[in-house]
């Protein structure tokens, strides 16, 4: 309940704290809260380089990024793409061309299954 009303930035901070203290249940709770909200691409872009490369939050955020950008028009997509950190651009590109295990259609209604990102205790 205490996660209600937090910003995307705060939620990412909560996830990072949960990762630091190795609280799997807490991280899963935070991911569930982030999943049901409107995607904030700027928060993903700003925080990308702070996330350890092996973290499970990275592929989750790539899926959210795909979901968020799929509703943009071409000019907005171009503007966002120019601001992407190199690692996020690489992961996004892999997802688009199908080199990733999770598909990401660039257009249309992008849905993904949260269960793929929930960790087991």
PDB file of N, CA, C and O in Angstrom, residues 4 8 11 30-39 60 64 67 114:
ATOM      1  N   UNK A   4       1.537   3.221  -3.294  1.00  0.00           N
ATOM      2  CA  UNK A   4       0.529   4.028  -3.980  1.00  0.00           C
ATOM      3  C   UNK A   4       0.949   5.494  -4.010  1.00  0.00           C
ATOM      4  O   UNK A   4       1.392   6.036  -3.015  1.00  0.00           O
ATOM      5  N   UNK A   8       7.193   7.237 -11.039  1.00  0.00           N
ATOM      6  CA  UNK A   8       7.988   6.184 -11.676  1.00  0.00           C
ATOM      7  C   UNK A   8       9.409   6.207 -11.123  1.00  0.00           C
ATOM      8  O   UNK A   8      10.003   5.164 -10.867  1.00  0.00           O
ATOM      9  N   UNK A  11       9.512   4.635  -7.797  1.00  0.00           N
ATOM     10  CA  UNK A  11       9.323   3.186  -7.894  1.00  0.00           C
ATOM     11  C   UNK A  11      10.598   2.493  -8.358  1.00  0.00           C
ATOM     12  O   UNK A  11      10.947   1.419  -7.868  1.00  0.00           O
ATOM     13  N   UNK A  30       7.000  -4.130  -6.409  1.00  0.00           N
ATOM     14  CA  UNK A  30       7.293  -2.888  -7.120  1.00  0.00           C
ATOM     15  C   UNK A  30       7.070  -3.063  -8.616  1.00  0.00           C
ATOM     16  O   UNK A  30       6.455  -2.206  -9.270  1.00  0.00           O
ATOM     17  N   UNK A  31       7.524  -4.176  -9.172  1.00  0.00           N
ATOM     18  CA  UNK A  31       7.314  -4.429 -10.605  1.00  0.00           C
ATOM     19  C   UNK A  31       5.822  -4.478 -10.923  1.00  0.00           C
ATOM     20  O   UNK A  31       5.378  -3.954 -11.942  1.00  0.00           O
ATOM     21  N   UNK A  32       5.038  -5.093 -10.057  1.00  0.00           N
ATOM     22  CA  UNK A  32       3.595  -5.147 -10.271  1.00  0.00           C
ATOM     23  C   UNK A  32       2.960  -3.770 -10.288  1.00  0.00           C
ATOM     24  O   UNK A  32       2.077  -3.484 -11.105  1.00  0.00           O
ATOM     25  N   UNK A  33       3.423  -2.890  -9.405  1.00  0.00           N
ATOM     26  CA  UNK A  33       2.899  -1.520  -9.355  1.00  0.00           C
ATOM     27  C   UNK A  33       3.295  -0.755 -10.619  1.00  0.00           C
ATOM     28  O   UNK A  33       2.478  -0.060 -11.220  1.00  0.00           O
ATOM     29  N   UNK A  34       4.536  -0.870 -11.023  1.00  0.00           N
ATOM     30  CA  UNK A  34       5.001  -0.187 -12.234  1.00  0.00           C
ATOM     31  C   UNK A  34       4.230  -0.685 -13.456  1.00  0.00           C
ATOM     32  O   UNK A  34       3.846   0.096 -14.327  1.00  0.00           O
ATOM     33  N   UNK A  35       3.979  -1.981 -13.521  1.00  0.00           N
ATOM     34  CA  UNK A  35       3.332  -2.606 -14.678  1.00  0.00           C
ATOM     35  C   UNK A  35       1.955  -2.015 -14.972  1.00  0.00           C
ATOM     36  O   UNK A  35       1.585  -1.857 -16.126  1.00  0.00           O
ATOM     37  N   UNK A  36       1.182  -1.694 -13.943  1.00  0.00           N
ATOM     38  CA  UNK A  36      -0.203  -1.249 -14.170  1.00  0.00           C
ATOM     39  C   UNK A  36      -0.324   0.242 -14.463  1.00  0.00           C
ATOM     40  O   UNK A  36      -1.401   0.721 -14.770  1.00  0.00           O
ATOM     41  N   UNK A  37       0.772   0.965 -14.414  1.00  0.00           N
ATOM     42  CA  UNK A  37       0.729   2.405 -14.644  1.00  0.00           C
ATOM     43  C   UNK A  37       0.991   2.768 -16.095  1.00  0.00           C
ATOM     44  O   UNK A  37       1.480   1.963 -16.880  1.00  0.00           O
ATOM     45  N   UNK A  38       0.698   4.020 -16.391  1.00  0.00           N
ATOM     46  CA  UNK A  38       1.053   4.592 -17.687  1.00  0.00           C
ATOM     47  C   UNK A  38       2.572   4.649 -17.769  1.00  0.00           C
ATOM     48  O   UNK A  38       3.238   5.058 -16.822  1.00  0.00           O
ATOM     49  N   UNK A  39       3.130   4.231 -18.888  1.00  0.00           N
ATOM     50  CA  UNK A  39       4.584   4.181 -19.057  1.00  0.00           C
ATOM     51  C   UNK A  39       5.148   5.601 -19.109  1.00  0.00           C
ATOM     52  O   UNK A  39       4.640   6.458 -19.821  1.00  0.00           O
ATOM     53  N   UNK A  60      12.528  -5.891 -18.184  1.00  0.00           N
ATOM     54  CA  UNK A  60      11.180  -5.420 -17.865  1.00  0.00           C
ATOM     55  C   UNK A  60      10.985  -3.993 -18.383  1.00  0.00           C
ATOM     56  O   UNK A  60       9.968  -3.679 -19.014  1.00  0.00           O
ATOM     57  N   UNK A  64       8.413  -2.341 -21.138  1.00  0.00           N
ATOM     58  CA  UNK A  64       7.607  -1.142 -20.884  1.00  0.00           C
ATOM     59  C   UNK A  64       7.895  -0.067 -21.923  1.00  0.00           C
ATOM     60  O   UNK A  64       6.986   0.625 -22.383  1.00  0.00           O
ATOM     61  N   UNK A  67       6.053  -0.894 -24.994  1.00  0.00           N
ATOM     62  CA  UNK A  67       4.630  -0.599 -24.818  1.00  0.00           C
ATOM     63  C   UNK A  67       4.369   0.895 -24.924  1.00  0.00           C
ATOM     64  O   UNK A  67       3.407   1.322 -25.551  1.00  0.00           O
ATOM     65  N   UNK A 114       3.382 -10.156 -17.353  1.00  0.00           N
ATOM     66  CA  UNK A 114       4.151  -9.779 -16.175  1.00  0.00           C
ATOM     67  C   UNK A 114       4.822 -10.981 -15.522  1.00  0.00           C
ATOM     68  O   UNK A 114       5.898 -10.882 -14.950  1.00  0.00           O
TER      69      UNK A 114
END
